Tab-separated table of C-alpha atoms and ligand atoms in Angstrom:
chain	number	residue	atom	x	y	z
A	560	UNK	CA	0.000	0.000	0.000
A	561	UNK	CA	1.404	3.364	-1.003
A	562	UNK	CA	-1.107	6.156	-1.428
A	563	UNK	CA	-4.788	6.162	-2.207
A	564	UNK	CA	-6.756	8.666	-4.191
A	565	UNK	CA	-10.435	9.255	-3.589
A	566	UNK	CA	-12.512	11.412	-5.924
A	567	UNK	CA	-15.281	13.204	-4.009
A	568	UNK	CA	-16.956	15.222	-6.750
A	569	UNK	CA	-16.636	15.732	-10.494
A	570	UNK	CA	-17.742	18.514	-12.825
A	571	UNK	CA	-17.658	19.208	-16.541
A	572	UNK	CA	-15.203	19.503	-18.259
A	573	UNK	CA	-13.397	17.032	-16.054
A	574	UNK	CA	-12.662	19.062	-12.925
A	575	UNK	CA	-12.604	17.022	-9.740
A	576	UNK	CA	-12.349	17.471	-6.009
A	577	UNK	CA	-10.440	14.652	-4.328
A	578	UNK	CA	-8.360	13.512	-1.389
A	579	UNK	CA	-4.895	12.099	-1.812
A	580	UNK	CA	-4.050	9.915	1.189
A	581	UNK	CA	-0.283	9.856	1.647
A	582	UNK	CA	1.512	8.203	4.561
A	583	UNK	CA	2.287	11.582	6.180
A	584	UNK	CA	-0.728	13.655	5.131
A	585	UNK	CA	-4.132	13.589	3.538
A	586	UNK	CA	-3.942	16.235	0.815
A	587	UNK	CA	-7.052	18.049	-0.403
A	588	UNK	CA	-6.919	18.383	-4.180
A	589	UNK	CA	-6.680	20.236	-6.490
A	590	UNK	CA	-3.561	21.413	-4.669
A	591	UNK	CA	-0.749	23.848	-5.314
A	592	UNK	CA	2.588	22.644	-3.925
A	593	UNK	CA	5.246	25.208	-2.935
A	594	UNK	CA	8.780	24.369	-4.044
A	595	UNK	CA	11.242	23.738	-1.218
A	596	UNK	CA	14.348	23.449	-3.349
A	597	UNK	CA	17.080	22.724	-0.819
A	598	UNK	CA	14.914	21.513	2.052
A	599	UNK	CA	13.311	24.932	2.548
A	600	UNK	CA	10.607	26.927	0.850
A	601	UNK	CA	12.933	29.903	0.547
A	602	UNK	CA	12.479	32.516	3.290
A	603	UNK	CA	9.477	30.835	4.977
A	604	UNK	CA	9.714	28.741	8.170
A	605	UNK	CA	7.838	25.449	8.344
A	606	UNK	CA	5.414	26.595	11.071
A	607	UNK	CA	4.350	29.486	8.839
A	608	UNK	CA	3.761	27.081	5.922
A	609	UNK	CA	1.560	25.023	8.242
A	610	UNK	CA	-0.426	28.062	9.345
A	611	UNK	CA	-0.981	29.028	5.704
A	612	UNK	CA	-2.444	25.567	5.104
A	613	UNK	CA	0.360	23.923	3.103
A	614	UNK	CA	-0.202	20.166	3.073
A	615	UNK	CA	2.553	19.098	0.687
A	616	UNK	CA	5.792	20.702	-0.475
A	617	UNK	CA	8.515	19.704	-2.915
A	618	UNK	CA	12.153	18.910	-2.374
A	619	UNK	CA	14.630	18.975	-5.263
A	620	UNK	CA	16.599	15.753	-5.572
A	621	UNK	CA	19.463	17.357	-7.504
A	622	UNK	CA	20.090	20.021	-4.851
A	623	UNK	CA	19.690	17.702	-1.841
A	624	UNK	CA	21.903	15.059	-3.465
A	625	UNK	CA	24.710	17.603	-3.925
A	626	UNK	CA	24.222	19.245	-0.534
A	627	UNK	CA	23.978	17.970	2.196
A	628	UNK	CA	23.818	14.590	0.362
A	629	UNK	CA	21.097	11.936	0.367
A	630	UNK	CA	23.107	9.568	2.546
A	631	UNK	CA	23.459	12.238	5.220
A	632	UNK	CA	19.716	12.937	5.084
A	633	UNK	CA	18.987	9.216	5.276
A	634	UNK	CA	21.186	8.858	8.375
A	635	UNK	CA	19.319	11.797	9.927
A	636	UNK	CA	16.006	9.954	9.542
A	637	UNK	CA	14.930	11.055	6.045
A	638	UNK	CA	13.852	14.382	4.603
A	639	UNK	CA	10.657	14.754	6.696
A	640	UNK	CA	12.600	14.508	9.928
A	641	UNK	CA	15.646	16.451	8.713
A	642	UNK	CA	13.612	19.522	7.751
A	643	UNK	CA	10.986	18.969	10.471
A	644	UNK	CA	8.056	18.707	8.058
A	645	UNK	CA	5.709	15.923	9.181
A	646	UNK	CA	3.317	16.492	6.241
A	647	UNK	CA	3.271	15.630	2.553
A	648	UNK	CA	6.539	15.680	0.621
A	649	UNK	CA	7.325	15.061	-3.038
A	650	UNK	CA	10.771	14.874	-4.612
A	651	UNK	CA	11.450	15.411	-8.295
A	652	UNK	CA	13.787	12.998	-10.069
A	653	UNK	CA	16.691	15.391	-10.564
A	654	UNK	CA	16.236	15.186	-14.326
A	655	UNK	CA	14.814	18.658	-14.786
A	656	UNK	CA	17.497	20.336	-12.680
A	657	UNK	CA	20.229	18.554	-14.589
A	658	UNK	CA	18.492	19.756	-17.754
A	659	UNK	CA	18.132	23.364	-16.635
A	660	UNK	CA	21.115	24.022	-14.344
A	661	UNK	CA	23.934	21.949	-15.618
A	662	UNK	CA	25.822	23.558	-18.481
A	663	UNK	CA	27.921	20.477	-19.020
A	664	UNK	CA	25.796	17.388	-19.391
A	665	UNK	CA	26.103	14.318	-21.532
A	666	UNK	CA	23.104	12.090	-22.093
A	667	UNK	CA	23.463	8.401	-23.010
A	668	UNK	CA	21.091	5.441	-22.873
A	669	UNK	CA	22.573	4.577	-19.506
A	670	UNK	CA	21.976	7.981	-17.881
A	671	UNK	CA	23.206	11.566	-17.625
A	672	UNK	CA	26.672	12.764	-16.728
A	673	UNK	CA	26.692	16.319	-15.398
A	674	UNK	CA	28.787	18.798	-13.483
A	675	UNK	CA	27.724	20.202	-10.138
A	676	UNK	CA	26.791	23.895	-10.299
A	677	UNK	CA	28.383	24.188	-6.826
A	678	UNK	CA	31.938	22.986	-7.370
A	679	UNK	CA	32.154	21.634	-10.926
A	680	UNK	CA	32.539	18.016	-9.726
A	681	UNK	CA	31.369	15.301	-12.102
A	682	UNK	CA	28.317	13.124	-11.314
A	683	UNK	CA	26.412	10.392	-13.118
A	684	UNK	CA	22.662	9.921	-12.669
A	685	UNK	CA	20.869	6.830	-13.922
A	686	UNK	CA	17.205	5.954	-13.342
A	687	UNK	CA	18.331	3.427	-10.706
A	688	UNK	CA	20.507	5.994	-8.957
A	689	UNK	CA	17.721	8.596	-8.973
A	690	UNK	CA	15.438	6.015	-7.312
A	691	UNK	CA	18.080	5.166	-4.693
A	692	UNK	CA	18.532	8.866	-3.903
A	693	UNK	CA	14.776	9.446	-3.695
A	694	UNK	CA	14.232	6.385	-1.506
A	695	UNK	CA	16.986	7.659	0.817
A	696	UNK	CA	15.308	11.089	0.960
A	697	UNK	CA	12.027	9.288	1.636
A	698	UNK	CA	9.395	11.711	0.316
A	699	UNK	CA	5.809	10.401	0.162
A	700	UNK	CA	5.932	10.724	-3.630
A	701	UNK	CA	8.955	10.118	-5.844
A	702	UNK	CA	9.154	10.851	-9.564
A	703	UNK	CA	10.439	8.660	-12.398
A	704	UNK	CA	13.737	9.761	-13.945
A	705	UNK	CA	12.959	11.439	-17.264
A	706	UNK	CA	14.597	13.480	-19.968
A	707	UNK	CA	12.943	16.852	-20.325
A	708	UNK	CA	12.575	17.918	-23.968
A	709	UNK	CA	13.601	21.542	-24.512
A	710	UNK	CA	11.496	24.027	-26.479
A	711	UNK	CA	11.650	24.373	-29.371
A	712	UNK	CA	12.692	20.844	-30.334
A	713	UNK	CA	12.340	19.318	-33.779
A	714	UNK	CA	10.493	16.052	-34.176
A	715	UNK	CA	13.504	13.758	-34.307
A	716	UNK	CA	14.886	15.320	-31.131
A	717	UNK	CA	11.487	14.953	-29.376
A	718	UNK	CA	11.246	11.312	-30.527
A	719	UNK	CA	14.719	10.528	-29.226
A	720	UNK	CA	13.957	12.205	-25.914
A	721	UNK	CA	10.713	10.244	-25.658
A	722	UNK	CA	12.506	6.970	-26.346
A	723	UNK	CA	14.874	7.648	-23.445
A	724	UNK	CA	12.067	8.755	-21.130
A	725	UNK	CA	10.129	5.537	-21.833
A	726	UNK	CA	13.131	3.297	-21.219
A	727	UNK	CA	14.022	5.214	-18.075
A	728	UNK	CA	10.434	5.067	-16.789
A	729	UNK	CA	10.530	1.251	-16.996
A	730	UNK	CA	13.918	1.093	-15.247
A	731	UNK	CA	12.790	3.613	-12.596
A	732	UNK	CA	9.671	1.586	-11.850
A	733	UNK	CA	11.450	-1.787	-11.663
A	734	UNK	CA	14.156	-0.463	-9.367
A	735	UNK	CA	11.693	1.487	-7.226
A	736	UNK	CA	9.402	-1.519	-6.733
A	737	UNK	CA	12.331	-3.668	-5.705
A	738	UNK	CA	13.657	-1.175	-3.151
A	739	UNK	CA	10.916	1.132	-1.901
A	740	UNK	CA	10.299	-0.937	1.209
A	741	UNK	CA	13.679	0.370	2.418
A	742	UNK	CA	12.260	3.839	3.101
A	743	UNK	CA	13.315	4.904	6.590
A	744	UNK	CA	9.816	5.620	8.009
A	745	UNK	CA	8.040	2.504	6.726
A	746	UNK	CA	7.533	0.896	10.136
A	747	UNK	CA	5.921	4.057	11.533
A	748	UNK	CA	3.124	3.781	8.960
A	749	UNK	CA	2.186	0.094	9.204
A	750	UNK	CA	4.214	-0.823	6.161
A	751	UNK	CA	2.874	1.948	3.933
A	752	UNK	CA	5.591	3.256	1.710
A	753	UNK	CA	6.419	5.708	-1.067
A	754	UNK	CA	4.518	6.221	-4.339
A	755	UNK	CA	6.121	6.637	-7.748
A	756	UNK	CA	4.661	8.833	-10.494
A	757	UNK	CA	5.497	8.489	-14.180
A	758	UNK	CA	6.105	11.607	-16.301
A	759	UNK	CA	4.529	12.160	-19.718
A	760	UNK	CA	6.947	13.865	-22.116
A	761	UNK	CA	6.829	14.225	-25.916
A	762	UNK	CA	7.640	17.888	-26.489
A	763	UNK	CA	4.862	19.830	-28.210
A	764	UNK	CA	3.825	16.890	-30.446
A	765	UNK	CA	0.330	15.663	-29.561
A	766	UNK	CA	0.837	12.186	-30.992
A	767	UNK	CA	4.086	11.692	-29.061
A	768	UNK	CA	2.365	12.871	-25.884
A	769	UNK	CA	-0.482	10.408	-26.470
A	770	UNK	CA	1.909	7.543	-27.139
A	771	UNK	CA	3.889	8.351	-24.004
A	772	UNK	CA	0.760	8.529	-21.845
A	773	UNK	CA	-0.551	5.192	-23.156
A	774	UNK	CA	2.712	3.392	-22.489
A	775	UNK	CA	3.129	4.826	-18.998
A	776	UNK	CA	-0.438	3.845	-18.103
A	777	UNK	CA	0.366	0.262	-19.178
A	778	UNK	CA	3.268	0.289	-16.702
A	779	UNK	CA	0.793	1.162	-13.910
A	780	UNK	CA	2.382	3.980	-11.901
A	781	UNK	CA	0.799	5.300	-8.670
A	782	UNK	CA	0.118	8.631	-10.376
A	783	UNK	CA	0.954	10.516	-13.566
A	784	UNK	CA	2.644	13.820	-14.236
A	785	UNK	CA	2.761	15.893	-17.383
A	786	UNK	CA	6.284	17.281	-17.650
A	787	UNK	CA	8.229	19.367	-20.123
A	788	UNK	CA	5.732	22.254	-20.032
A	789	UNK	CA	6.382	25.899	-19.148
A	790	UNK	CA	9.771	25.609	-20.848
A	791	UNK	CA	9.262	28.707	-23.010
A	792	UNK	CA	6.342	27.635	-25.215
A	793	UNK	CA	3.299	29.883	-25.729
A	794	UNK	CA	0.586	29.359	-23.175
A	795	UNK	CA	-1.962	28.155	-25.733
A	796	UNK	CA	0.382	25.266	-26.501
A	797	UNK	CA	0.759	24.396	-22.799
A	798	UNK	CA	-3.016	24.214	-22.541
A	799	UNK	CA	-3.293	22.155	-25.730
A	800	UNK	CA	-0.797	19.564	-24.430
A	801	UNK	CA	-2.558	19.315	-21.058
A	802	UNK	CA	-5.984	18.964	-22.667
A	803	UNK	CA	-4.600	16.280	-25.003
A	804	UNK	CA	-3.089	14.137	-22.257
A	805	UNK	CA	-5.532	14.449	-19.331
A	806	UNK	CA	-8.324	12.260	-20.798
A	807	UNK	CA	-5.806	9.451	-21.419
A	808	UNK	CA	-4.761	9.199	-17.775
A	809	UNK	CA	-6.631	6.882	-15.394
A	810	UNK	CA	-9.463	8.688	-13.559
A	811	UNK	CA	-8.667	6.935	-10.281
A	812	UNK	CA	-5.052	8.154	-10.049
A	813	UNK	CA	-3.708	11.644	-9.304
A	814	UNK	CA	-2.683	13.846	-12.249
A	815	UNK	CA	0.100	16.334	-11.752
A	816	UNK	CA	1.218	19.126	-14.091
A	817	UNK	CA	4.798	20.072	-13.275
A	818	UNK	CA	6.135	23.609	-13.192
A	819	UNK	CA	2.991	25.738	-13.679
A	820	UNK	CA	2.057	28.554	-13.422
A	821	UNK	CA	0.437	31.973	-12.969
A	822	UNK	CA	-2.609	32.171	-10.645
A	823	UNK	CA	-5.108	32.201	-13.523
A	824	UNK	CA	-3.326	29.226	-15.117
A	825	UNK	CA	-3.440	27.020	-12.048
A	826	UNK	CA	-7.139	27.811	-11.697
A	827	UNK	CA	-7.784	26.963	-15.339
A	828	UNK	CA	-5.872	23.667	-15.217
A	829	UNK	CA	-7.493	22.636	-11.921
A	830	UNK	CA	-10.922	23.120	-13.515
A	831	UNK	CA	-9.853	20.816	-16.369
A	832	UNK	CA	-9.031	18.020	-13.928
A	833	UNK	CA	-5.411	18.603	-12.911
A	834	UNK	CA	-5.057	17.531	-9.267
A	835	UNK	CA	-1.566	18.741	-8.400
A	836	UNK	CA	0.684	21.586	-9.548
A	837	UNK	CA	3.952	23.101	-8.389
A	838	UNK	CA	5.906	26.160	-9.448
A	839	UNK	CA	8.696	28.396	-8.201
A	840	UNK	CA	6.808	31.413	-9.522
A	841	UNK	CA	5.079	32.680	-6.333
A	842	UNK	CA	8.206	32.278	-4.199
A	843	UNK	CA	10.783	33.461	-6.743
A	844	UNK	CA	8.671	36.430	-7.879
A	845	UNK	CA	8.141	37.429	-4.231
A	846	UNK	CA	11.864	37.723	-3.631
A	847	UNK	CA	12.021	40.063	-6.634
A	848	UNK	CA	9.185	42.215	-5.306
A	849	UNK	CA	6.386	40.919	-7.525
A	850	UNK	CA	3.142	40.327	-5.626
A	851	UNK	CA	0.114	38.505	-7.035
A	852	UNK	CA	-3.045	40.239	-5.856
A	853	UNK	CA	-6.789	40.366	-6.507
A	854	UNK	CA	-6.054	43.612	-8.414
A	855	UNK	CA	-3.430	41.969	-10.611
A	856	UNK	CA	0.358	41.922	-10.406
A	857	UNK	CA	1.877	44.525	-8.114
A	858	UNK	CA	5.542	45.530	-8.266
A	859	UNK	CA	6.188	46.568	-4.690
A	860	UNK	CA	9.422	48.352	-5.672
A	861	UNK	CA	7.477	51.042	-7.549
A	862	UNK	CA	7.876	54.586	-6.238
A	863	UNK	CA	4.126	55.126	-6.115
A	864	UNK	CA	3.883	52.813	-3.107
A	865	UNK	CA	6.392	54.823	-1.027
A	866	UNK	CA	3.636	56.352	1.098
A	867	UNK	CA	0.809	53.923	0.321
A	868	UNK	CA	-0.751	52.901	3.606
A	869	UNK	CA	-3.101	50.296	2.149
A	870	UNK	CA	-2.619	46.554	2.564
A	871	UNK	CA	-0.575	44.830	-0.156
A	872	UNK	CA	-3.851	43.219	-1.293
A	873	UNK	CA	-6.889	44.703	0.475
A	874	UNK	CA	-8.935	41.590	-0.430
A	875	UNK	CA	-6.362	39.177	1.056
A	876	UNK	CA	-6.724	37.821	4.560
A	877	UNK	CA	-3.122	36.637	4.985
A	878	UNK	CA	-1.051	37.618	8.040
A	879	UNK	CA	1.034	40.048	5.929
A	880	UNK	CA	-1.958	41.868	4.441
A	881	UNK	CA	-3.656	42.051	7.847
A	882	UNK	CA	-0.658	43.707	9.471
A	883	UNK	CA	1.607	45.596	7.056
A	884	UNK	CA	1.345	48.370	4.443
A	885	UNK	CA	2.617	48.603	0.870
A	886	UNK	CA	4.863	51.463	2.040
A	887	UNK	CA	6.548	49.188	4.580
A	888	UNK	CA	6.995	46.271	2.163
A	889	UNK	CA	8.492	48.694	-0.366
A	890	UNK	CA	10.864	50.075	2.249
A	891	UNK	CA	12.051	46.578	3.247
A	892	UNK	CA	12.749	45.784	-0.396
A	893	UNK	CA	14.577	49.089	-0.989
A	894	UNK	CA	16.687	48.556	2.129
A	895	UNK	CA	17.539	44.975	1.170
A	896	UNK	CA	16.129	43.640	4.431
A	897	UNK	CA	15.785	39.822	4.595
A	898	UNK	CA	12.278	40.244	6.034
A	899	UNK	CA	11.248	41.566	2.620
A	900	UNK	CA	11.549	38.160	0.963
A	901	UNK	CA	9.785	36.483	3.855
A	902	UNK	CA	6.751	38.780	3.922
A	903	UNK	CA	6.403	38.935	0.136
A	904	UNK	CA	6.603	35.133	-0.095
A	905	UNK	CA	4.050	34.575	2.669
A	906	UNK	CA	1.572	36.786	0.825
A	907	UNK	CA	2.156	35.180	-2.582
A	908	UNK	CA	1.774	31.662	-1.184
A	909	UNK	CA	-1.377	32.691	0.708
A	910	UNK	CA	-2.718	34.122	-2.549
A	911	UNK	CA	-2.018	30.881	-4.451
A	912	UNK	CA	-3.560	28.788	-1.669
A	913	UNK	CA	-6.643	31.015	-1.686
A	914	UNK	CA	-7.026	30.475	-5.447
A	915	UNK	CA	-6.970	26.710	-4.963
A	916	UNK	CA	-9.269	26.890	-1.940
A	917	UNK	CA	-11.787	28.771	-4.083
A	918	UNK	CA	-11.515	26.169	-6.840
A	919	UNK	CA	-11.969	23.319	-4.360
A	920	UNK	CA	-15.039	24.971	-2.869
A	921	UNK	CA	-16.566	25.396	-6.296
A	922	UNK	CA	-15.944	21.694	-6.989
A	923	UNK	CA	-17.458	20.516	-3.728
A	924	UNK	CA	-20.518	18.313	-3.994
B	1069	ZN	ZN1	-1.862	38.766	1.597
């Protein structure tokens, strides 16, 4: 037994309200998952994430593998215990980070050789190694090792990438099934263990996406992600790929779109039947002074807010909007105060959570 997924209500055109029962947390879906790259959602303490209602966050395998190292984290009781987060956790496979961060990488059928962005040291990731690292980290959900197709990519490149992703999905699944009972917290949860999700790739070619989805479904993963989106393509194409793939995925398993998006996008995709989404956008934008509000995007650095005593978002009920003014948030940013990133991020996450809360309410039976 790994996770279970229970659909509570469904609407046209495919939107659904559900509960994802993970060993550490029951997650209400559709859900937005903040990205906790190196074992922290940047600038926000775990108790604050809890008070904002976060039920599941991400950890990045590539970063945690390089520093402090998966073996260290395993010895310290796994990622939940190490970062003191007793709720839902998902780790990515490391594939996307290798794709996006590593200037020097060499892909072969066996795996990917890459250089650390920290010290230039050479590392080799295979599907089996990615599974070992993710089992050592011990998140509730692990992801199959895939090869993310860049945009734009011509058809032969997308086909080659898909071939690798399919072969690696099979190897990921076989290795994961053979070893997932080794997760450090298994005995605390009556033998329940980690789940593994497969990742649909195929670039921006509908037929390749469909083929990939069909073959992954045959392999019978615990859930399915749509990857390789939000890599620079126009938004209409992102939507087209999601709409193409969603109906092919099993209705009784969670569906996860990786790396999206703006508040209106996550709402749109959730209403189409996407259960899970993650993105660095709300946290990264916050640290650069961009706030998402009910009045649109607000650049808190702008001079016109220097003496603005209104709340960052008057319609928002988050702890930042209840207490502080735009003038103060602007000042913190101008002065380079660390509190700036913290307060901006708390608001943006609260805003994203409120969007999803509204969607869930509208999907309730
Ligand atoms: Zn707020």
